[in-house]
């Protein structure tokens, strides 16, 4: 029987450098709201440099994602205040780990 692994969710978006500290607080609230719903806290990352418009690209990583959590995530983004700080839209992408036999021979 083949076991399907849980996908990881990667969510990226842009935050103005001027609002970055406020956004960090909102991201912490987001993590707290998700934890209260028994959803793992995301790993929060950003690109090292801002773009020409003074925006940082941020990413939330959810290592074990369940698609049934999407409504809860959307609500938490709004309730945390993070959604109001995002410039543009949030982009969501799912990825699966490849079993070692599908990764090829590294030698």
Short mmCIF file of C-alpha atoms in Angstrom, two decimals:
data_model
loop_
_atom_site.label_atom_id
_atom_site.label_comp_id
_atom_site.label_asym_id
_atom_site.label_seq_id
_atom_site.Cartn_x
_atom_site.Cartn_y
_atom_site.Cartn_z
CA UNK A 1 0.00 0.00 0.00
CA UNK A 2 1.41 3.38 -1.03
CA UNK A 3 1.35 6.06 1.66
CA UNK A 4 0.79 9.61 0.43
CA UNK A 5 2.87 12.13 2.35
CA UNK A 6 1.38 15.30 3.70
CA UNK A 7 2.26 18.28 1.50
CA UNK A 8 4.08 21.37 2.71
CA UNK A 9 2.43 24.72 2.09
CA UNK A 10 4.50 27.72 1.05
CA UNK A 11 2.80 31.12 1.19
CA UNK A 12 4.60 34.21 -0.06
CA UNK A 13 3.66 37.88 -0.23
CA UNK A 14 5.12 41.38 -0.04
CA UNK A 15 5.35 43.73 2.92
CA UNK A 16 6.52 47.34 2.74
CA UNK A 17 9.81 47.84 4.60
CA UNK A 18 8.12 50.72 6.44
CA UNK A 19 5.53 48.27 7.83
CA UNK A 20 7.86 45.34 8.51
CA UNK A 21 7.94 45.68 12.33
CA UNK A 22 4.16 45.99 12.51
CA UNK A 23 3.87 42.97 10.21
CA UNK A 24 6.16 40.93 12.49
CA UNK A 25 3.75 41.51 15.36
CA UNK A 26 0.81 40.56 13.14
CA UNK A 27 2.64 37.40 12.01
CA UNK A 28 3.18 36.46 15.67
CA UNK A 29 -0.58 36.92 16.27
CA UNK A 30 -1.27 34.78 13.21
CA UNK A 31 0.89 31.99 14.64
CA UNK A 32 -0.89 32.24 18.00
CA UNK A 33 -4.33 32.08 16.34
CA UNK A 34 -3.32 29.01 14.35
CA UNK A 35 -1.82 27.29 17.39
CA UNK A 36 -5.10 27.85 19.24
CA UNK A 37 -6.76 25.89 16.40
CA UNK A 38 -4.13 23.12 16.64
CA UNK A 39 -2.46 24.11 13.40
CA UNK A 40 1.31 24.20 13.44
CA UNK A 41 2.99 27.56 13.73
CA UNK A 42 4.50 28.53 10.40
CA UNK A 43 8.18 29.09 9.88
CA UNK A 44 8.45 32.75 8.84
CA UNK A 45 11.11 33.79 6.35
CA UNK A 46 11.97 36.75 4.14
CA UNK A 47 14.27 37.44 1.23
CA UNK A 48 17.53 39.12 2.27
CA UNK A 49 16.91 42.22 0.17
CA UNK A 50 13.93 44.42 -0.62
CA UNK A 51 12.76 44.95 -4.18
CA UNK A 52 13.04 48.27 -6.05
CA UNK A 53 9.66 49.37 -4.60
CA UNK A 54 10.90 48.98 -1.01
CA UNK A 55 8.97 45.76 -0.39
CA UNK A 56 10.23 42.68 1.41
CA UNK A 57 9.11 39.26 0.19
CA UNK A 58 7.96 37.14 3.12
CA UNK A 59 7.18 33.45 3.24
CA UNK A 60 5.25 31.28 5.67
CA UNK A 61 6.13 27.58 5.57
CA UNK A 62 3.76 24.94 6.93
CA UNK A 63 5.63 21.62 6.88
CA UNK A 64 2.62 19.32 7.39
CA UNK A 65 -0.33 20.98 5.66
CA UNK A 66 -3.91 19.76 5.69
CA UNK A 67 -6.11 21.38 3.01
CA UNK A 68 -9.04 21.44 5.46
CA UNK A 69 -7.17 24.20 7.35
CA UNK A 70 -7.45 26.75 4.52
CA UNK A 71 -10.56 28.52 5.84
CA UNK A 72 -8.98 28.75 9.31
CA UNK A 73 -5.78 30.16 7.81
CA UNK A 74 -7.67 32.77 5.78
CA UNK A 75 -9.61 33.87 8.87
CA UNK A 76 -6.44 34.03 10.98
CA UNK A 77 -4.68 36.19 8.37
CA UNK A 78 -7.55 38.68 8.60
CA UNK A 79 -8.00 38.50 12.38
CA UNK A 80 -4.26 38.91 13.06
CA UNK A 81 -4.12 42.12 11.03
CA UNK A 82 -1.49 40.67 8.70
CA UNK A 83 -3.82 40.70 5.70
CA UNK A 84 -4.19 44.50 5.90
CA UNK A 85 -0.39 44.92 5.73
CA UNK A 86 0.21 42.75 2.67
CA UNK A 87 0.79 44.64 -0.56
CA UNK A 88 -0.75 42.66 -3.40
CA UNK A 89 -1.91 39.11 -2.87
CA UNK A 90 -0.82 36.04 -0.97
CA UNK A 91 0.45 33.23 -3.19
CA UNK A 92 -0.05 29.66 -1.95
CA UNK A 93 1.86 26.67 -3.32
CA UNK A 94 1.92 23.04 -2.19
CA UNK A 95 4.97 20.78 -2.48
CA UNK A 96 5.52 17.10 -1.67
CA UNK A 97 8.80 15.51 -0.62
CA UNK A 98 10.14 13.06 -3.16
CA UNK A 99 10.93 9.62 -1.79
CA UNK A 100 14.66 8.95 -2.03
CA UNK A 101 14.15 6.52 -4.95
CA UNK A 102 12.66 9.39 -7.00
CA UNK A 103 15.44 11.86 -6.18
CA UNK A 104 18.00 10.04 -8.29
CA UNK A 105 21.45 8.82 -7.49
CA UNK A 106 23.62 11.61 -6.06
CA UNK A 107 26.88 9.84 -6.98
#
